[in-house]
Short mmCIF file of C-alpha atoms in Angstrom, two decimals:
data_model
loop_
_atom_site.label_atom_id
_atom_site.label_comp_id
_atom_site.label_asym_id
_atom_site.label_seq_id
_atom_site.Cartn_x
_atom_site.Cartn_y
_atom_site.Cartn_z
CA MET H 1 15.69 7.10 -25.69
CA SER H 2 16.50 4.98 -28.74
CA PHE H 3 14.52 5.04 -31.98
CA LEU H 4 12.91 1.69 -31.14
CA ASP H 5 11.99 2.86 -27.63
CA ASN H 6 10.45 5.97 -29.16
CA LEU H 7 8.42 3.88 -31.58
CA PHE H 8 7.29 1.44 -28.88
CA SER H 9 6.28 4.25 -26.52
CA GLN H 10 3.92 5.63 -29.18
CA TRP H 11 2.13 2.30 -29.54
CA SER H 12 2.35 0.78 -26.07
CA CYS H 13 0.29 1.69 -23.01
CA ASP H 14 2.82 2.61 -20.32
CA MET H 15 1.65 1.81 -16.80
CA ALA H 16 2.18 2.74 -13.18
CA ILE H 17 1.49 0.11 -10.53
CA ASP H 18 1.12 0.53 -6.78
CA LEU H 19 1.71 -3.09 -5.77
CA GLY H 20 0.38 -3.10 -2.23
CA THR H 21 0.01 -5.82 0.37
CA ALA H 22 -3.72 -5.04 0.66
CA ASN H 23 -4.61 -3.43 -2.70
CA THR H 24 -3.10 -2.96 -6.14
CA LEU H 25 -3.77 0.17 -8.18
CA VAL H 26 -2.91 0.58 -11.86
CA ALA H 27 -2.73 3.84 -13.80
CA ILE H 28 -2.18 4.23 -17.54
CA ALA H 29 -0.26 7.18 -18.94
CA GLY H 30 -2.73 9.77 -20.19
CA GLU H 31 -5.77 7.97 -18.74
CA GLY H 32 -5.27 8.00 -14.98
CA ILE H 33 -6.21 5.21 -12.57
CA VAL H 34 -7.96 2.38 -14.38
CA LEU H 35 -7.84 -0.42 -11.79
CA ASN H 36 -8.11 -0.66 -8.00
CA GLU H 37 -8.50 -4.19 -6.63
CA PRO H 38 -7.44 -6.22 -3.57
CA SER H 39 -4.09 -8.02 -3.84
CA VAL H 40 -5.72 -11.41 -3.41
CA VAL H 41 -5.59 -14.60 -5.49
CA ALA H 42 -7.82 -17.69 -5.20
CA ILE H 43 -6.21 -20.96 -6.29
CA ASP H 44 -7.71 -24.38 -6.95
CA THR H 45 -5.10 -26.49 -5.16
CA GLU H 46 -6.26 -29.75 -6.75
CA ALA H 47 -6.02 -28.51 -10.34
CA ASN H 48 -3.18 -26.08 -9.47
CA ARG H 49 -4.78 -23.18 -11.33
CA VAL H 50 -5.84 -19.63 -10.55
CA LEU H 51 -9.60 -19.33 -10.05
CA ALA H 52 -9.99 -15.64 -9.29
CA VAL H 53 -7.95 -12.50 -8.70
CA GLY H 54 -8.71 -9.21 -6.99
CA THR H 55 -12.22 -8.34 -5.84
CA GLU H 56 -13.69 -11.68 -6.84
CA ALA H 57 -10.98 -13.54 -4.88
CA ARG H 58 -11.41 -11.32 -1.80
CA GLU H 59 -15.09 -12.27 -1.64
CA MET H 60 -13.95 -15.87 -1.07
CA ILE H 61 -11.92 -15.09 2.09
CA GLY H 62 -13.36 -17.06 5.00
CA ARG H 63 -15.86 -18.77 2.72
CA ASN H 64 -13.60 -21.06 0.71
CA PRO H 65 -13.82 -24.88 0.76
CA GLY H 66 -10.76 -27.04 1.41
CA ASN H 67 -9.70 -27.32 -2.23
CA ILE H 68 -9.57 -23.53 -2.73
CA SER H 69 -6.72 -21.54 -1.20
CA VAL H 70 -7.20 -17.77 -0.97
CA GLU H 71 -3.82 -16.06 -0.70
CA ARG H 72 -2.27 -12.63 -0.37
CA PRO H 73 0.98 -13.18 -2.32
CA LEU H 74 2.61 -10.13 -0.76
CA SER H 75 3.53 -9.92 2.90
CA ASP H 76 4.83 -6.79 4.65
CA GLY H 77 5.17 -5.06 1.30
CA VAL H 78 7.38 -7.70 -0.34
CA ILE H 79 6.76 -10.82 -2.43
CA ALA H 80 5.98 -13.88 -0.32
CA ASP H 81 4.98 -16.14 -3.24
CA TYR H 82 6.73 -15.32 -6.51
CA ASP H 83 4.60 -17.45 -8.86
CA VAL H 84 1.28 -16.22 -7.44
CA THR H 85 2.49 -12.60 -7.54
CA GLU H 86 3.47 -13.01 -11.19
CA ALA H 87 0.05 -14.47 -12.02
CA MET H 88 -1.69 -11.64 -10.17
CA LEU H 89 0.39 -8.96 -11.91
CA SER H 90 -0.23 -10.53 -15.30
CA TYR H 91 -3.99 -10.55 -14.65
CA PHE H 92 -4.02 -6.89 -13.55
CA ILE H 93 -1.85 -5.76 -16.48
CA ASN H 94 -4.08 -7.51 -19.02
CA LYS H 95 -7.27 -6.28 -17.35
CA ALA H 96 -6.03 -2.68 -17.25
CA ASN H 97 -4.82 -2.80 -20.83
CA PRO H 98 -6.68 -5.40 -22.94
CA LYS H 99 -4.96 -5.84 -26.30
CA THR H 100 -6.80 -3.94 -29.00
CA ARG H 101 -4.38 -4.58 -31.86
CA ILE H 102 -3.09 -7.72 -33.50
CA TRP H 103 0.41 -6.59 -32.57
CA GLN H 104 0.88 -4.40 -29.54
CA PRO H 105 4.22 -3.85 -27.81
CA LYS H 106 4.55 -4.63 -24.14
CA PRO H 107 4.27 -1.61 -21.81
CA ARG H 108 6.93 0.11 -19.79
CA ILE H 109 5.94 -0.20 -16.14
CA VAL H 110 6.91 1.83 -13.08
CA ILE H 111 6.16 -0.12 -9.91
CA CYS H 112 6.68 0.87 -6.28
CA ILE H 113 8.64 -0.90 -3.54
CA PRO H 114 9.09 -0.23 0.20
CA CYS H 115 12.20 1.80 1.00
CA GLY H 116 13.59 -0.87 3.34
CA VAL H 117 13.71 -3.82 0.91
CA THR H 118 16.84 -5.82 0.17
CA SER H 119 18.45 -6.13 -3.25
CA VAL H 120 17.05 -9.67 -3.49
CA GLU H 121 13.53 -8.42 -2.78
CA LYS H 122 13.97 -5.64 -5.37
CA ARG H 123 15.07 -8.13 -7.98
CA ALA H 124 12.08 -10.37 -7.21
CA VAL H 125 9.66 -7.50 -7.90
CA PHE H 126 11.57 -6.54 -11.04
CA GLU H 127 11.62 -10.10 -12.43
CA ALA H 128 7.94 -10.69 -11.59
CA THR H 129 6.99 -7.48 -13.43
CA ILE H 130 9.00 -8.47 -16.52
CA GLN H 131 7.59 -12.01 -16.53
CA ALA H 132 4.07 -10.62 -16.09
CA GLY H 133 4.35 -8.69 -19.36
CA ALA H 134 6.48 -5.55 -19.03
CA ARG H 135 8.88 -4.46 -21.78
CA GLN H 136 10.86 -2.48 -19.24
CA ALA H 137 10.41 -2.26 -15.48
CA PHE H 138 11.39 0.63 -13.22
CA LEU H 139 11.21 0.44 -9.43
CA ILE H 140 10.59 3.54 -7.32
CA GLU H 141 10.46 3.74 -3.52
CA GLU H 142 6.96 4.21 -2.11
CA PRO H 143 7.52 7.38 -0.04
CA MET H 144 9.15 9.10 -3.03
CA ALA H 145 6.23 8.09 -5.27
CA ALA H 146 3.76 9.29 -2.62
CA ALA H 147 5.53 12.64 -2.33
CA ILE H 148 5.52 13.11 -6.12
CA GLY H 149 1.86 12.11 -6.31
CA ALA H 150 0.92 14.55 -3.54
CA GLY H 151 2.70 17.40 -5.32
CA LEU H 152 5.45 17.97 -2.74
CA PRO H 153 8.51 19.96 -3.95
CA VAL H 154 10.75 16.87 -4.03
CA GLU H 155 13.32 18.37 -6.44
CA GLU H 156 13.85 21.54 -4.40
CA PRO H 157 16.46 22.05 -1.64
CA THR H 158 13.88 21.88 1.12
CA GLY H 159 12.93 19.08 3.48
CA SER H 160 9.64 17.22 3.04
CA MET H 161 8.52 14.41 5.34
CA VAL H 162 6.16 11.66 4.22
CA VAL H 163 4.48 9.05 6.42
CA ASP H 164 2.87 6.47 4.12
CA ILE H 165 0.80 3.89 6.00
CA GLY H 166 -0.19 1.07 3.68
CA GLY H 167 -1.49 -2.43 4.28
CA GLY H 168 1.82 -4.17 5.03
CA THR H 169 4.34 -1.41 5.75
CA THR H 170 4.60 2.09 7.10
CA GLU H 171 7.10 4.10 5.07
CA ILE H 172 8.63 7.19 6.68
CA ALA H 173 11.03 9.35 4.67
CA VAL H 174 12.61 12.78 4.58
CA ILE H 175 13.05 13.93 0.98
CA SER H 176 15.14 16.74 -0.50
CA LEU H 177 16.76 17.48 -3.87
CA GLY H 178 15.09 14.53 -5.60
CA GLY H 179 16.29 11.90 -3.17
CA ILE H 180 15.51 10.24 0.16
CA VAL H 181 17.80 11.68 2.84
CA THR H 182 16.74 9.37 5.67
CA SER H 183 13.99 6.80 5.99
CA ARG H 184 12.37 4.04 8.01
CA SER H 185 10.37 1.08 6.73
CA LEU H 186 8.24 -0.43 9.46
CA ARG H 187 6.48 -3.72 8.85
CA ILE H 188 3.54 -2.58 10.94
CA ALA H 189 0.61 -0.97 9.13
CA GLY H 190 -3.06 -1.43 8.25
CA ASN H 191 -3.06 -5.24 8.39
CA GLU H 192 -1.44 -5.18 11.83
CA PHE H 193 -4.10 -2.70 12.98
CA ASP H 194 -6.80 -5.13 11.76
CA GLU H 195 -5.22 -8.07 13.59
CA SER H 196 -4.92 -6.01 16.79
CA VAL H 197 -8.61 -5.03 16.60
CA ALA H 198 -9.64 -8.68 16.12
CA ARG H 199 -7.41 -9.75 19.03
CA HIS H 200 -8.86 -7.08 21.35
CA ILE H 201 -12.46 -8.06 20.54
CA ARG H 202 -11.60 -11.71 21.12
CA GLU H 203 -10.06 -10.95 24.53
CA VAL H 204 -12.68 -8.45 25.74
CA TYR H 205 -15.90 -9.80 24.23
CA GLY H 206 -15.00 -13.47 23.74
CA LEU H 207 -15.97 -13.07 20.10
CA SER H 208 -13.93 -14.40 17.18
CA ILE H 209 -14.12 -12.29 14.00
CA GLY H 210 -12.41 -12.54 10.63
CA ALA H 211 -9.86 -10.23 9.02
CA ARG H 212 -12.47 -8.67 6.71
CA THR H 213 -14.76 -7.82 9.62
CA ALA H 214 -11.86 -6.33 11.59
CA GLU H 215 -10.95 -4.10 8.63
CA ASP H 216 -14.57 -3.00 8.23
CA ILE H 217 -14.70 -2.09 11.93
CA LYS H 218 -11.49 -0.07 11.72
CA ILE H 219 -12.71 1.89 8.71
CA ALA H 220 -16.23 2.49 10.05
CA ILE H 221 -15.61 3.48 13.68
CA GLY H 222 -11.86 3.36 14.28
CA SER H 223 -10.02 6.46 15.52
CA ALA H 224 -6.62 7.32 16.95
CA MET H 225 -8.13 9.73 19.50
CA PRO H 226 -11.61 10.36 20.94
CA ILE H 227 -13.86 11.88 18.28
CA ALA H 228 -15.01 15.41 19.13
CA THR H 229 -18.52 14.85 17.78
CA GLY H 230 -19.03 11.77 19.95
CA GLU H 231 -18.14 8.10 20.00
CA LEU H 232 -19.30 5.82 17.20
CA ASP H 233 -20.67 2.32 17.65
CA MET H 234 -21.22 -0.66 15.39
CA GLU H 235 -22.97 -4.00 15.65
CA ILE H 236 -20.74 -6.90 14.66
CA SER H 237 -21.22 -10.64 14.38
CA GLY H 238 -18.82 -13.50 14.97
CA ARG H 239 -18.37 -16.82 16.74
CA ASP H 240 -18.79 -16.97 20.51
CA LEU H 241 -15.65 -18.60 21.89
CA SER H 242 -17.47 -20.19 24.84
CA THR H 243 -20.38 -21.73 22.92
CA ASN H 244 -18.94 -21.85 19.37
CA LEU H 245 -22.27 -20.42 18.20
CA PRO H 246 -22.88 -17.20 16.20
CA ARG H 247 -23.36 -14.08 18.32
CA SER H 248 -23.74 -10.34 17.75
CA GLU H 249 -22.23 -7.57 19.84
CA THR H 250 -22.22 -3.77 19.77
CA ILE H 251 -18.75 -2.24 20.08
CA GLN H 252 -17.51 1.35 20.41
CA SER H 253 -14.78 3.47 18.84
CA GLU H 254 -12.94 3.12 22.16
CA ASP H 255 -12.59 -0.63 21.54
CA VAL H 256 -10.78 0.05 18.28
CA ARG H 257 -8.51 2.67 19.89
CA GLU H 258 -7.57 0.24 22.61
CA GLY H 259 -6.90 -2.47 20.06
CA ILE H 260 -4.60 -0.39 17.84
CA LYS H 261 -2.78 1.38 20.69
CA ALA H 262 0.33 -0.84 20.57
CA PRO H 263 0.97 -0.79 16.77
CA LEU H 264 0.19 2.94 16.68
CA GLN H 265 2.88 3.56 19.29
CA GLU H 266 5.35 1.61 17.14
CA VAL H 267 4.58 3.92 14.22
CA LEU H 268 5.01 6.98 16.44
CA ILE H 269 8.39 5.75 17.72
CA ALA H 270 9.59 5.12 14.14
CA ILE H 271 8.65 8.68 13.14
CA LYS H 272 10.52 10.09 16.14
CA GLU H 273 13.59 7.98 15.30
CA THR H 274 13.52 9.32 11.74
CA PHE H 275 13.49 12.87 13.14
CA LEU H 276 16.54 12.02 15.25
CA GLU H 277 18.50 11.20 12.08
CA THR H 278 17.33 14.30 10.21
CA ASP H 279 19.66 17.23 9.66
CA PRO H 280 18.58 20.27 11.77
CA ASP H 281 18.06 22.44 8.69
CA LEU H 282 15.80 19.83 7.09
CA ALA H 283 13.99 19.39 10.42
CA ALA H 284 13.34 23.14 10.44
CA ASP H 285 11.79 22.83 6.96
CA ILE H 286 9.54 20.02 8.17
CA ILE H 287 8.41 22.02 11.22
CA ARG H 288 7.53 24.87 8.87
CA ASN H 289 5.91 22.77 6.10
CA GLY H 290 4.43 19.96 8.17
CA VAL H 291 4.34 16.18 7.76
CA LEU H 292 2.34 14.60 4.93
CA LEU H 293 0.23 11.62 6.04
CA THR H 294 -0.74 9.36 3.15
CA GLY H 295 -1.72 5.79 2.28
CA GLY H 296 -4.96 3.98 3.11
CA GLY H 297 -3.92 3.61 6.75
CA GLY H 298 -3.36 7.35 6.95
CA LEU H 299 -7.12 7.84 6.60
CA LEU H 300 -7.77 6.52 10.12
CA LYS H 301 -9.95 9.07 11.90
CA MET H 302 -8.08 11.59 14.10
CA LEU H 303 -4.68 10.11 13.21
CA ASP H 304 -3.35 13.45 11.97
CA VAL H 305 -4.47 15.14 15.21
CA PHE H 306 -2.88 12.38 17.30
CA LEU H 307 0.48 12.58 15.50
CA ALA H 308 0.53 16.40 15.55
CA LYS H 309 -0.05 16.35 19.30
CA GLU H 310 2.63 13.74 19.98
CA LEU H 311 5.25 15.18 17.56
CA GLU H 312 4.46 18.86 18.15
CA VAL H 313 4.73 19.33 14.39
CA PRO H 314 1.91 20.13 11.93
CA VAL H 315 0.54 16.94 10.32
CA TYR H 316 -1.95 16.93 7.46
CA VAL H 317 -3.68 14.15 5.55
CA SER H 318 -3.34 14.23 1.79
CA ASP H 319 -6.62 14.76 -0.07
CA THR H 320 -5.61 11.88 -2.34
CA ALA H 321 -4.01 9.68 0.32
CA PHE H 322 -5.14 6.38 -1.20
CA THR H 323 -3.91 7.16 -4.72
CA ASN H 324 -0.76 9.24 -4.17
CA VAL H 325 1.67 6.37 -4.74
CA VAL H 326 0.24 5.22 -8.07
CA GLU H 327 -0.13 8.83 -9.26
CA GLY H 328 3.50 9.47 -8.32
CA CYS H 329 4.57 6.39 -10.28
CA ALA H 330 2.58 7.68 -13.27
CA ARG H 331 4.29 11.08 -13.11
CA ALA H 332 7.67 9.37 -12.90
CA LEU H 333 6.90 7.78 -16.28
CA GLU H 334 6.95 11.28 -17.76
CA ASN H 335 10.19 12.22 -16.01
CA PRO H 336 13.31 10.62 -17.56
CA ALA H 337 15.49 11.87 -14.68
CA ALA H 338 13.26 10.14 -12.13
CA LEU H 339 13.35 6.90 -14.12
CA GLN H 340 17.12 7.03 -14.39
CA ARG H 341 17.38 7.30 -10.59
CA SER H 342 15.08 4.29 -10.14
CA TYR H 343 16.14 0.65 -9.86
CA THR H 344 16.15 -0.95 -13.29
CA GLN H 345 17.84 -3.83 -15.09
CA ARG H 346 17.72 -4.59 -18.77
#
């Protein structure tokens, strides 16, 4: 590190960002997680200006008039709208670290990316981070960040498997000696689960519900397998497709299971395919140590039990599943070797 970098690092507030399709988390070195908000931006299309970002913007989904567009600028874990992503990142960076001095250097930022992105998609994230206010930007793959954040022995000569189910992608990776040995990036995850739940309720009950309601249903009563303590139910409201009038309905956990069956099978197949490409010695390590399930989607009830049964390998949910990625990015800030292995351009 040069003298200037040393000086800047003492005065700047280095950051870690988990830039997710559904949510963005920001951690500051030495302070921990300081921001957790939806990756949503509301735009006044007539004035061409940003009206709201994060939680405030998410509240507008499904309630916005014609002149307000509510957008998720990331799709399947990658940037779908560069300008909106840059505006969102800039807002989150400034909110997480409001300037307290007349002169304050820009922060170094470690930001995560899916492991299956192209070089063009990597560069888009890098450039957006720089334009949003970073002095330096370092990109780290999500499953590696999740493994670091969960405290797995990533630098040791032993195999660790991570299944990170986020909003837009499911990241599956086998890690050993500080690197990803084999991986899969599946563009099926929490958002796809929500859409499948909404589709199932529309087909079975003739009730149209929004994306927010579908997500609430999945979190409240969704499960990958029958729940031992008994099925859960929930009263929901939506628009009756036959009358176009509001209607309420009580649904069961079984409805959610049926809805997410297809995307869940896709995730299971991707995990099995990753095992097929794994060296037998590393596979033996994984059988002994188990599979780490992380990410917001990994918190689905009974998902660990379902995967363990299907894979015949121990599967456990991280205690900090929702925050592992951003915490791993934050730890990478303190590890020069990890930063050197990350994608960076100056």
